[in-house]
Amino acid sequence: MFLAPFGVLFAAMYAVPVGYAIVESLHKMQRSGLGLTPPKRVYAGFENYTKALHDDALWHGVGRVLLFGAIQVPVMLGLALVLALLLDAKSARLKGFFRTAYFLPYAIPGVVATILWAFLYMPRSSPVVSMLDAVGLPSDFLGEDAVLWSIANVVTWTWTGYNMLVIYSALQAIPQELYEAAELDGCGPWRTAWRIKVPLVAPAIALTTVFSVIGTLQLYTEPRVLRPLTSSLDADYTPIMSAYHKAVENNDYGQGAAVSVLLALGTCVLSFAVLKISARLTNGRSSL
Amino acid sequence: MWASTRRGRQTARRAAVAVTVAALTALTACGSDSGDKKDGADKAAQGDKASGGTAQLDFWGWNPAYEKAVSAFNASHPDIRVSYNKVEPGSKGGYAKMLAAVKANNAPCLAQMGYETLPSFLVEGALQDVDKEASAVKAKYSAGAWSQMSVAGKTYGIPVDTGPVAMFYRTDVFAKHNLTPPKTWDEFARQADTVHAADPSVAYSAFGGNDPWWYAGMAWQNGGSWFKPEGETWKVSMTEPGTQKVTQYWQQLLDKKAVSSDPTFTPDWYKRFGDGSVASYVGPVWFTALLEENAKDAAGKWAVAPMPQWDAGGKVTGNIGGSGTAVLKGCKNTKAAVAFADWMSSDPASLTTLVKDAGIYPAATAGATLDAMQQPSAYFGNAKIYDIFKDSAAQAPTGWQWGPTMTQVSADLTDRVGKAGAGNGKLADALTGVQGTTIKAIQDKGLKAAAG
């Protein structure tokens, strides 16, 4: 009974859309002749799934975001942890200001952030590129090899502050007595940070890791915004872009839905794996 | 999602329009579902006729000048009320939104549609044929344009404009190198060498490779057609001899780095048109409006000449873009829809607005004698540039046929030709590749397709 409001919301916001996607993924449009008469929607079984699993471009996209995640997530979380520890240090000054400053990029919508960075990446308009050129370091931020890391830079810029705040909040929750005890035992600030603080915020780090992994698999906004500016970003550069390309640009909603469902399953599996691993690493201390 | 969209629009500078528009595409396409549904409900409540006996029509498009034409129409036609909704340019999201609306049963009656996309909409079952209503006004339009709004003998809307091609060039750069506009493509290539040898930082012209319809326009001039319905099968031939010649030609220019291959319609791209580091562009009539708006400082420095020819003395041009007002599936008042579409495409006052504000070339034959088309253009050194486009419009081959999956072709051409243009791979391989993905895409739709 008391669960009714939750149940209704859950059904409307979660179950219905997911159910709709699954239903769509099991259908296709049937046409005949040159296709000049309106198509009929028919049941297709797992045809859309078989097609998606045999789509090389989709697998390339998956490989790309996995590579992206393997590099970008540790770098970003490492930065976030260091910044959080610095803010939490006894000697830190202007805490409020820095906390806000680091967090600020998160408040800027991803599209706008990417447009801002785009102006620094574009070969002819960017002051950064012309500066690097002047000192003999020609650079092409939107080139085939660099563009993935240019995107990683935007994502890192946007999300480091957010992750820092999560870790910082965990740091704040550590009881003061522990520090006093550590000090009595002769721990310096470095040792305290490494031996006391980091292990105690491990659950928070695990949480941000899971969020970041999910975010990585859903990479869309940044490459989509940069796409018109360079020939390095294909219509199916990331798995989500691929789903969009199939559903909307190819107008094949069944295919798009199948890719989305597969992606959702993959994300589920991967985030649970990350969760399990981190739980083991933190000796089951993870509160998740 | 909407919040970020709005914010994006406000924050980005005007020069960033290209980025922003493209950027927000997907967001608007999938983020506005709830809004659409509401519109649909309102429309259902209104029915065909509102209480005052006024026909209600929704019209989606992206041409900014359409808005003015619509308000002029509403002012002079009390019995029909058209409400115009600006959507993202077609391939940048507008088409996706229209198809989604048809799928959800709340599509507008009328939609701006590039000629190339019309057959794709038909294959999705998203168009309403209006033969009965349209046949009365057919005589007002050029045969070529009219045929682009029809498939297999049925008409699905009224053509608005075509995209005759000419050559835009910088008079200052040409004067510096003692050049006059090239008559043939051979001369074009020689001039490109001259300019490149004299100053490698200046590109003689711009390769518009990541704009799929530009590439099609170049192939169009050389007599090819990429699609042909044969019996029950779609024949796809992006490697036919005419296109191959065009492909090899541009490959040579790209290899020598004599032409720029920057992605088109970006702030960077327009910057080069403004500062003179690109000296020419073979482009459509509507590029006049874009150039004026995005390279303001270069006023008086650009001029227009006829499109270079493959054969000396030849008189064949191409076509890039052009669109019509299509009637979408589910439109209840097709009579009013055609009445408005015809008015917008043929009324002299409406055409004057569209020519002046959007640089269109009218599909209505009477458009050629419009006063606005006789006026000298201040931006182009007071030359009467429309004379050149008038000739070009009459010289574009009329046999060109589009295929049933053009949104896919557009994305694939953009990716592959764009990459080859940037030096990653060869144009010929890109075209062969797109031909393959296109055949597969048509087959995926459950239709027959083959090379040839």
XYZ file of C-alpha atoms in Angstrom, chain B:
452
model
C 17.802 18.571 -21.602
C 15.778 21.498 -22.793
C 17.494 23.748 -20.311
C 20.859 22.965 -21.819
C 19.473 23.493 -25.299
C 18.188 26.963 -24.545
C 21.291 27.882 -22.700
C 23.397 26.728 -25.605
C 21.551 28.996 -27.951
C 21.983 32.024 -25.799
C 25.588 31.536 -24.920
C 27.091 30.637 -28.223
C 28.071 33.500 -30.414
C 26.582 33.990 -33.806
C 29.657 32.606 -35.454
C 29.012 29.405 -33.587
C 25.631 28.854 -35.110
C 26.874 25.958 -37.167
C 28.344 24.247 -34.126
C 25.367 24.906 -31.963
C 22.794 23.857 -34.464
C 24.549 20.612 -35.103
C 25.272 20.135 -31.465
C 21.737 20.421 -30.330
C 20.312 18.337 -33.065
C 19.979 15.108 -31.221
C 18.828 16.767 -28.067
C 15.958 18.492 -29.766
C 15.170 15.409 -31.742
C 14.696 13.156 -28.774
C 14.244 15.660 -25.983
C 11.049 17.250 -27.131
C 8.767 14.276 -27.131
C 6.508 15.523 -24.389
C 6.112 18.884 -26.103
C 5.159 17.213 -29.330
C 2.555 15.108 -27.668
C 0.980 18.186 -26.193
C 0.847 19.844 -29.605
C -0.781 16.742 -30.918
C -3.432 16.789 -28.246
C -4.193 20.431 -28.942
C -4.452 19.720 -32.598
C -6.789 16.823 -32.044
C -8.978 19.047 -29.927
C -9.102 21.646 -32.660
C -9.922 19.181 -35.371
C -9.702 20.334 -38.957
C -11.587 23.500 -38.485
C -11.487 25.743 -35.479
C -14.667 27.321 -34.184
C -14.470 30.365 -36.472
C -14.482 28.215 -39.616
C -10.751 28.799 -40.015
C -8.593 25.920 -41.251
C -5.646 25.270 -38.959
C -2.345 24.108 -40.421
C 0.956 23.354 -38.742
C 4.103 23.849 -40.764
C 7.599 22.758 -39.738
C 10.688 24.069 -41.455
C 14.079 25.609 -40.819
C 14.267 28.373 -43.389
C 14.208 31.574 -41.316
C 12.493 33.486 -44.132
C 9.473 31.143 -44.074
C 8.336 32.761 -40.868
C 7.775 36.086 -42.639
C 6.009 34.421 -45.545
C 3.684 32.643 -43.114
C 2.690 35.816 -41.302
C 2.050 37.565 -44.618
C -0.151 34.644 -45.647
C -2.103 34.691 -42.403
C -2.690 38.416 -42.751
C -4.126 38.068 -46.248
C -5.996 34.760 -45.813
C -8.470 34.919 -42.925
C -9.883 31.469 -43.745
C -6.609 29.566 -43.218
C -4.375 29.909 -40.203
C -0.833 28.544 -40.571
C 1.446 28.257 -37.570
C 5.116 27.945 -38.366
C 7.467 25.987 -36.147
C 11.190 26.284 -36.656
C 12.986 22.945 -36.388
C 16.638 22.001 -36.860
C 17.755 21.792 -40.498
C 16.581 18.491 -41.998
C 19.565 16.179 -41.812
C 20.659 17.885 -38.579
C 17.552 16.657 -36.769
C 14.499 18.153 -38.426
C 13.714 15.047 -40.463
C 14.103 12.791 -37.452
C 11.644 14.936 -35.568
C 9.152 14.863 -38.442
C 9.378 11.079 -38.804
C 8.957 10.647 -35.056
C 5.893 12.897 -35.176
C 4.359 10.860 -38.007
C 5.053 7.684 -36.032
C 3.332 9.238 -33.012
C 0.372 10.381 -35.116
C 0.799 14.064 -34.405
C 2.745 15.315 -37.389
C 2.251 18.789 -38.808
C 0.345 19.050 -42.082
C 3.273 20.625 -43.910
C 7.016 20.215 -43.698
C 10.002 21.729 -45.430
C 11.796 18.903 -47.187
C 14.943 18.718 -49.273
C 14.219 17.034 -52.597
C 16.770 14.329 -51.834
C 14.847 13.244 -48.742
C 11.371 13.000 -50.252
C 11.680 9.346 -51.435
C 13.033 8.346 -48.008
C 9.924 9.785 -46.366
C 7.774 7.949 -48.848
C 9.466 4.646 -47.994
C 8.717 5.317 -44.318
C 5.078 5.856 -45.235
C 5.238 9.438 -43.971
C 3.833 11.328 -46.963
C 0.356 12.133 -48.174
C -0.217 12.335 -51.901
C -1.947 15.484 -53.117
C -2.308 14.802 -56.841
C -5.883 15.987 -56.923
C -5.234 19.329 -55.233
C -1.835 20.006 -56.794
C -2.548 19.288 -60.452
C -4.295 22.650 -60.854
C -1.125 24.601 -60.014
C 1.434 22.364 -61.720
C 1.870 24.690 -64.692
C 3.326 27.422 -62.481
C 6.503 25.450 -61.701
C 9.569 24.383 -63.628
C 9.224 20.795 -64.765
C 12.500 19.794 -63.116
C 11.515 21.101 -59.701
C 8.010 19.655 -59.942
C 9.387 16.210 -60.702
C 11.486 16.388 -57.528
C 8.313 16.576 -55.430
C 6.867 13.521 -57.161
C 7.766 9.843 -57.024
C 6.448 7.279 -59.504
C 3.846 9.668 -60.877
C 2.355 10.844 -57.576
C 2.882 14.335 -56.162
C 3.561 14.864 -52.462
C 3.867 18.630 -52.168
C 4.836 21.886 -53.843
C 8.433 22.745 -54.775
C 9.846 25.974 -53.316
C 13.346 26.407 -54.665
C 16.175 24.763 -56.566
C 19.919 25.017 -55.991
C 21.570 26.042 -59.259
C 25.361 26.009 -58.967
C 27.870 28.713 -59.870
C 31.417 29.583 -58.895
C 32.075 32.086 -56.116
C 35.524 33.698 -56.256
C 37.602 36.349 -54.475
C 38.269 39.195 -56.864
C 41.260 40.437 -54.836
C 43.049 37.075 -54.815
C 42.265 36.446 -58.482
C 43.572 39.920 -59.425
C 46.759 39.336 -57.443
C 47.522 36.222 -59.463
C 46.224 37.674 -62.763
C 43.431 35.141 -63.013
C 39.992 35.360 -64.550
C 37.258 32.894 -63.560
C 38.007 29.504 -65.187
C 35.755 28.373 -68.026
C 36.620 24.670 -67.711
C 37.601 22.276 -64.921
C 41.020 21.903 -66.595
C 41.587 25.606 -66.289
C 40.304 25.424 -62.699
C 42.984 22.823 -61.894
C 45.726 24.854 -63.572
C 44.743 27.977 -61.656
C 44.739 25.931 -58.449
C 48.355 24.934 -59.161
C 49.318 28.541 -59.884
C 47.889 29.844 -56.631
C 49.260 26.945 -54.589
C 52.756 27.439 -56.055
C 52.693 31.162 -55.373
C 51.328 30.946 -51.820
C 50.687 27.563 -50.157
C 48.804 29.232 -47.310
C 46.025 30.182 -49.718
C 43.701 27.422 -50.916
C 42.466 28.070 -54.423
C 39.100 26.515 -53.658
C 37.229 24.515 -51.025
C 36.379 20.836 -51.341
C 32.941 20.498 -49.769
C 33.360 16.779 -49.210
C 31.669 16.441 -45.855
C 28.562 18.086 -47.307
C 27.019 15.091 -49.094
C 24.787 17.127 -51.389
C 27.723 19.193 -52.585
C 29.414 16.046 -53.796
C 26.187 14.905 -55.426
C 25.924 18.313 -57.117
C 29.365 17.879 -58.659
C 28.394 14.406 -59.924
C 25.036 15.769 -61.121
C 26.806 18.074 -63.571
C 28.605 15.179 -65.185
C 25.514 13.329 -66.259
C 25.358 10.586 -63.653
C 22.515 9.624 -61.376
C 23.172 7.650 -58.204
C 19.797 5.899 -58.007
C 17.459 4.282 -60.469
C 14.331 2.254 -59.753
C 14.432 -0.684 -62.152
C 11.433 -2.965 -61.945
C 11.252 -3.868 -58.263
C 14.909 -3.131 -57.576
C 16.757 0.032 -56.541
C 19.937 0.326 -58.608
C 22.691 2.202 -56.789
C 25.593 3.601 -58.819
C 27.857 5.996 -56.966
C 30.745 4.663 -58.997
C 29.211 5.241 -62.427
C 31.624 6.768 -64.987
C 30.409 10.373 -64.600
C 30.886 10.312 -60.830
C 34.221 8.502 -61.156
C 35.603 11.284 -63.307
C 34.560 13.839 -60.702
C 36.069 11.670 -57.957
C 39.442 11.347 -59.697
C 39.495 15.050 -60.479
C 39.034 16.174 -56.881
C 41.390 13.474 -55.616
C 44.186 15.039 -57.663
C 43.490 18.506 -56.307
C 43.371 17.133 -52.761
C 46.615 15.196 -53.220
C 48.364 18.378 -54.281
C 46.776 20.204 -51.334
C 45.679 22.876 -53.797
C 42.184 22.983 -52.283
C 41.073 23.179 -48.683
C 39.282 20.188 -47.184
C 38.150 21.760 -43.911
C 34.749 20.554 -42.683
C 32.085 22.734 -44.259
C 29.816 25.304 -42.590
C 31.927 25.497 -39.427
C 33.152 28.771 -37.905
C 36.662 27.841 -39.078
C 35.434 27.348 -42.610
C 33.670 30.696 -42.827
C 36.717 32.361 -41.324
C 38.704 31.368 -44.395
C 36.044 32.820 -46.679
C 36.294 36.026 -44.721
C 40.069 36.400 -44.598
C 40.782 35.330 -48.175
C 42.734 32.157 -47.392
C 40.174 30.367 -49.545
C 39.873 31.992 -52.961
C 36.840 30.268 -54.454
C 33.973 27.856 -53.927
C 31.778 26.098 -56.425
C 28.437 26.256 -54.661
C 24.693 26.697 -54.869
C 22.651 29.898 -55.047
C 21.669 29.765 -51.376
C 25.327 30.019 -50.439
C 25.031 33.739 -51.304
C 22.975 34.306 -48.140
C 25.327 32.234 -45.966
C 28.390 34.030 -47.300
C 26.839 37.430 -46.696
C 25.975 36.521 -43.146
C 29.117 34.663 -42.132
C 31.803 36.625 -43.984
C 30.489 40.163 -43.536
C 33.926 41.731 -43.635
C 34.560 40.390 -47.110
C 31.732 42.444 -48.650
C 32.644 43.628 -52.139
C 35.446 41.087 -52.476
C 33.386 38.126 -53.668
C 31.975 37.726 -57.161
C 30.028 35.042 -58.989
C 30.903 33.339 -62.275
C 29.348 30.401 -64.154
C 30.194 26.860 -63.022
C 33.345 25.490 -64.744
C 32.630 23.029 -67.562
C 33.969 19.552 -68.330
C 33.980 20.304 -72.062
C 35.146 23.634 -73.460
C 32.076 25.533 -74.606
C 29.752 23.196 -72.685
C 26.654 24.475 -70.926
C 25.892 21.954 -68.199
C 25.597 22.727 -64.505
C 24.673 20.913 -61.318
C 22.203 21.361 -58.523
C 22.882 21.397 -54.798
C 19.920 21.283 -52.454
C 16.608 22.930 -53.016
C 13.486 21.960 -51.177
C 9.740 21.887 -51.260
C 6.799 21.955 -48.890
C 5.724 18.349 -48.415
C 2.346 17.211 -47.100
C 2.820 14.717 -44.282
C 0.758 11.637 -43.534
C -2.287 12.343 -41.429
C -2.930 15.831 -42.807
C -6.720 16.185 -42.832
C -7.056 19.417 -44.738
C -4.920 18.785 -47.802
C -6.787 21.423 -49.781
C -5.802 24.221 -47.417
C -2.295 22.725 -47.146
C -1.751 22.846 -50.897
C -3.336 26.312 -51.093
C -0.809 27.651 -48.600
C 2.186 25.793 -50.054
C 1.351 27.022 -53.537
C 0.926 30.592 -52.282
C 4.271 30.567 -50.490
C 6.056 29.207 -53.562
C 4.444 31.442 -56.183
C 3.072 34.650 -54.683
C 5.371 37.496 -55.813
C 5.473 39.128 -52.364
C 6.315 35.820 -50.698
C 8.991 34.994 -53.270
C 10.518 38.458 -52.892
C 10.889 37.820 -49.148
C 12.404 34.383 -49.732
C 14.840 35.655 -52.376
C 15.952 38.639 -50.329
C 16.213 36.941 -46.928
C 17.220 33.409 -47.789
C 18.831 33.697 -51.216
C 16.602 31.045 -52.741
C 16.104 30.449 -56.433
C 12.327 30.059 -56.988
C 10.928 26.867 -58.442
C 8.019 28.879 -59.843
C 8.868 29.921 -63.404
C 7.482 33.423 -62.842
C 10.133 33.821 -60.157
C 12.766 34.469 -62.817
C 11.205 37.817 -63.710
C 10.794 38.888 -60.106
C 12.061 42.391 -59.419
C 14.201 41.108 -56.536
C 16.067 38.909 -59.009
C 16.965 41.833 -61.283
C 18.459 43.919 -58.490
C 22.226 44.311 -58.150
C 23.615 42.703 -54.994
C 25.562 45.068 -52.772
C 27.626 42.302 -51.158
C 28.805 41.041 -54.547
C 30.106 44.402 -55.746
C 26.693 45.449 -57.085
C 26.687 42.708 -59.704
C 23.404 41.188 -60.855
C 24.331 37.737 -59.657
C 20.924 36.162 -60.248
C 21.484 36.338 -64.025
C 24.170 33.689 -63.638
C 21.970 31.469 -61.476
C 19.118 31.863 -63.946
C 21.317 30.391 -66.688
C 22.589 27.724 -64.333
C 19.075 26.675 -63.338
C 18.177 26.142 -66.978
C 21.323 24.098 -67.625
C 21.111 21.505 -64.819
C 20.330 17.992 -66.127
C 16.847 16.861 -65.119
C 17.278 13.079 -64.896
C 18.734 12.951 -61.389
C 16.963 10.501 -59.083
C 17.357 10.136 -55.299
C 17.193 6.910 -53.321
C 15.005 5.560 -50.527
C 17.490 5.865 -47.606
C 18.969 9.334 -47.989
C 19.403 10.123 -44.289
C 21.681 7.093 -44.112
C 23.457 8.060 -47.364
C 23.935 11.553 -45.978
C 25.561 10.309 -42.753
C 27.760 7.783 -44.551
C 28.924 10.213 -47.245
C 29.679 12.807 -44.590
C 31.814 10.310 -42.674
C 33.661 8.632 -45.515
C 34.080 11.396 -48.093
C 34.905 13.759 -45.233
C 37.672 11.419 -44.035
C 39.063 10.904 -47.543
C 38.993 14.662 -48.088
C 41.005 15.134 -44.909
C 43.636 12.767 -46.284
C 42.619 9.513 -44.597
C 42.031 7.242 -47.548
C 40.952 7.823 -51.114
C 37.737 9.310 -52.456
C 37.169 6.388 -54.810
C 37.237 3.919 -51.900
C 34.912 6.166 -49.922
C 32.366 6.181 -52.744
C 32.621 2.409 -53.212
C 32.170 2.041 -49.453
C 29.069 4.225 -49.326
C 27.618 2.395 -52.296
C 28.014 -0.825 -50.291
C 26.487 0.533 -47.076
C 23.648 2.051 -49.090
C 22.757 -1.204 -50.819
C 22.852 -2.910 -47.437
C 20.697 -0.193 -45.855
C 18.078 -0.508 -48.600
C 18.093 -4.296 -48.189
C 17.782 -3.865 -44.416
C 14.572 -1.986 -45.123
C 13.308 -5.156 -46.750
C 13.662 -3.823 -50.302
C 15.658 -5.078 -53.236
C 18.841 -3.239 -54.138
C 21.819 -3.914 -56.366
C 24.890 -2.165 -57.714
C 24.626 -0.724 -61.172
